[in-house]
């Protein structure tokens, strides 16, 4: 399928150092390779996020920040334009929560949290991981959720993963595993948000951004509109794509990257 249009975007989180763009580029390349192999958009988005989870410079997977009590609790989710959705919340002790969310998507449930999420992971042979001992960081400085959106010429997909907000209380959940808040994918495009989870959730950010794509607004216009919904002290970043165009932006620094091949 040499002329099929493929597109992928990744980001290392609102607040991530723009100098870490190489990490986002590597993740994009891994997702694009998957698209080229014909895996489809969902697998490509998952592979992009796995690369970001494995890059300790970002707040997800191996780089996840610790909670106030020193625990490392992570959230992740995946969605595609067929309406399939899977999420895990406050999961501890695994390296790549996005893979567990992806596996969960194929189960009878959409989301599992805490002990139940870990039980699900063990039942499906995910190895536990104790490579990182958390150090609580109560400041909100630093980076947030990582994400990826992908288009395989037919379907859109989005994936997110986060260590949450450093120093937040154990059990706190932000926007990531909430459908339509941190991410959304449908037949008109895909959106992945990053930033202050409470503000992202209150704004139903990803779904409302998607609705603008559905109404025909261009990705750059949509991003400008969405950034306006947030106060100055609320960090927010987005990557999003329609069938023809894509964009990424944040009101903080943000390492992000995009690749496309073929003609839209
Ligand atoms: N955006 C991730 C979080 O607030 O948990």
mmCIF file of N, CA, C and O and ligand atoms in Angstrom, residues 75 140 144-145 162 164-165 172-176 194-198 200, ligand 1:
data_model
loop_
_atom_site.group_PDB
_atom_site.id
_atom_site.type_symbol
_atom_site.label_atom_id
_atom_site.label_comp_id
_atom_site.label_asym_id
_atom_site.label_seq_id
_atom_site.Cartn_x
_atom_site.Cartn_y
_atom_site.Cartn_z
ATOM 1 N N UNK A 75 -1.414 5.694 35.274
ATOM 2 C CA UNK A 75 -2.655 5.553 34.503
ATOM 3 C C UNK A 75 -2.284 5.455 33.020
ATOM 4 O O UNK A 75 -1.305 6.078 32.583
ATOM 5 N N UNK A 140 4.672 21.110 41.130
ATOM 6 C CA UNK A 140 3.963 20.740 39.908
ATOM 7 C C UNK A 140 4.825 20.993 38.676
ATOM 8 O O UNK A 140 4.411 20.789 37.564
ATOM 9 N N UNK A 144 4.387 16.016 32.125
ATOM 10 C CA UNK A 144 3.116 15.358 32.370
ATOM 11 C C UNK A 144 2.974 14.161 31.432
ATOM 12 O O UNK A 144 3.931 13.721 30.810
ATOM 13 N N UNK A 145 1.736 13.690 31.330
ATOM 14 C CA UNK A 145 1.354 12.575 30.463
ATOM 15 C C UNK A 145 2.068 12.558 29.105
ATOM 16 O O UNK A 145 2.168 13.593 28.451
ATOM 17 N N UNK A 162 0.752 7.934 31.969
ATOM 18 C CA UNK A 162 1.243 8.964 32.888
ATOM 19 C C UNK A 162 1.580 8.395 34.256
ATOM 20 O O UNK A 162 0.989 7.403 34.693
ATOM 21 N N UNK A 164 1.083 10.523 36.548
ATOM 22 C CA UNK A 164 0.236 11.467 37.286
ATOM 23 C C UNK A 164 1.004 12.711 37.663
ATOM 24 O O UNK A 164 2.053 13.029 37.097
ATOM 25 N N UNK A 165 0.481 13.426 38.623
ATOM 26 C CA UNK A 165 1.109 14.661 39.073
ATOM 27 C C UNK A 165 2.037 14.334 40.227
ATOM 28 O O UNK A 165 1.588 13.775 41.230
ATOM 29 N N UNK A 172 -5.071 9.462 43.708
ATOM 30 C CA UNK A 172 -5.581 10.561 42.870
ATOM 31 C C UNK A 172 -5.528 10.130 41.397
ATOM 32 O O UNK A 172 -4.551 9.565 40.924
ATOM 33 N N UNK A 173 -6.604 10.387 40.654
ATOM 34 C CA UNK A 173 -6.650 10.061 39.227
ATOM 35 C C UNK A 173 -6.959 11.336 38.458
ATOM 36 O O UNK A 173 -7.851 12.101 38.840
ATOM 37 N N UNK A 174 -6.210 11.585 37.384
ATOM 38 C CA UNK A 174 -6.446 12.764 36.555
ATOM 39 C C UNK A 174 -7.308 12.431 35.349
ATOM 40 O O UNK A 174 -8.240 11.636 35.403
ATOM 41 N N UNK A 175 -6.946 13.022 34.242
ATOM 42 C CA UNK A 175 -7.754 12.907 33.018
ATOM 43 C C UNK A 175 -7.488 11.636 32.211
ATOM 44 O O UNK A 175 -8.325 11.220 31.400
ATOM 45 N N UNK A 176 -6.317 11.033 32.415
ATOM 46 C CA UNK A 176 -5.854 10.030 31.446
ATOM 47 C C UNK A 176 -6.832 8.879 31.216
ATOM 48 O O UNK A 176 -7.163 8.564 30.076
ATOM 49 N N UNK A 194 -2.457 16.620 27.348
ATOM 50 C CA UNK A 194 -1.500 16.462 28.440
ATOM 51 C C UNK A 194 -1.550 17.718 29.293
ATOM 52 O O UNK A 194 -1.800 18.809 28.767
ATOM 53 N N UNK A 195 -1.337 17.575 30.582
ATOM 54 C CA UNK A 195 -1.354 18.748 31.441
ATOM 55 C C UNK A 195 -2.111 18.476 32.721
ATOM 56 O O UNK A 195 -2.199 17.332 33.180
ATOM 57 N N UNK A 196 -2.680 19.542 33.269
ATOM 58 C CA UNK A 196 -3.336 19.439 34.582
ATOM 59 C C UNK A 196 -4.622 18.636 34.461
ATOM 60 O O UNK A 196 -5.622 19.095 33.905
ATOM 61 N N UNK A 197 -4.575 17.443 35.003
ATOM 62 C CA UNK A 197 -5.640 16.480 34.769
ATOM 63 C C UNK A 197 -7.010 16.945 35.200
ATOM 64 O O UNK A 197 -8.012 16.681 34.519
ATOM 65 N N UNK A 198 -7.073 17.665 36.332
ATOM 66 C CA UNK A 198 -8.379 18.108 36.814
ATOM 67 C C UNK A 198 -9.009 19.093 35.814
ATOM 68 O O UNK A 198 -10.199 19.015 35.504
ATOM 69 N N UNK A 200 -8.236 19.388 32.606
ATOM 70 C CA UNK A 200 -8.513 18.679 31.343
ATOM 71 C C UNK A 200 -9.824 17.912 31.458
ATOM 72 O O UNK A 200 -10.656 17.905 30.538
HETATM 73 N N1 LIG B 1 -2.502 14.693 32.940
HETATM 74 C C1 LIG B 1 -2.180 13.686 33.855
HETATM 75 C C2 LIG B 1 -2.696 13.887 35.177
HETATM 76 O O1 LIG B 1 -3.070 15.006 35.547
HETATM 77 O O2 LIG B 1 -2.764 12.944 35.908
#
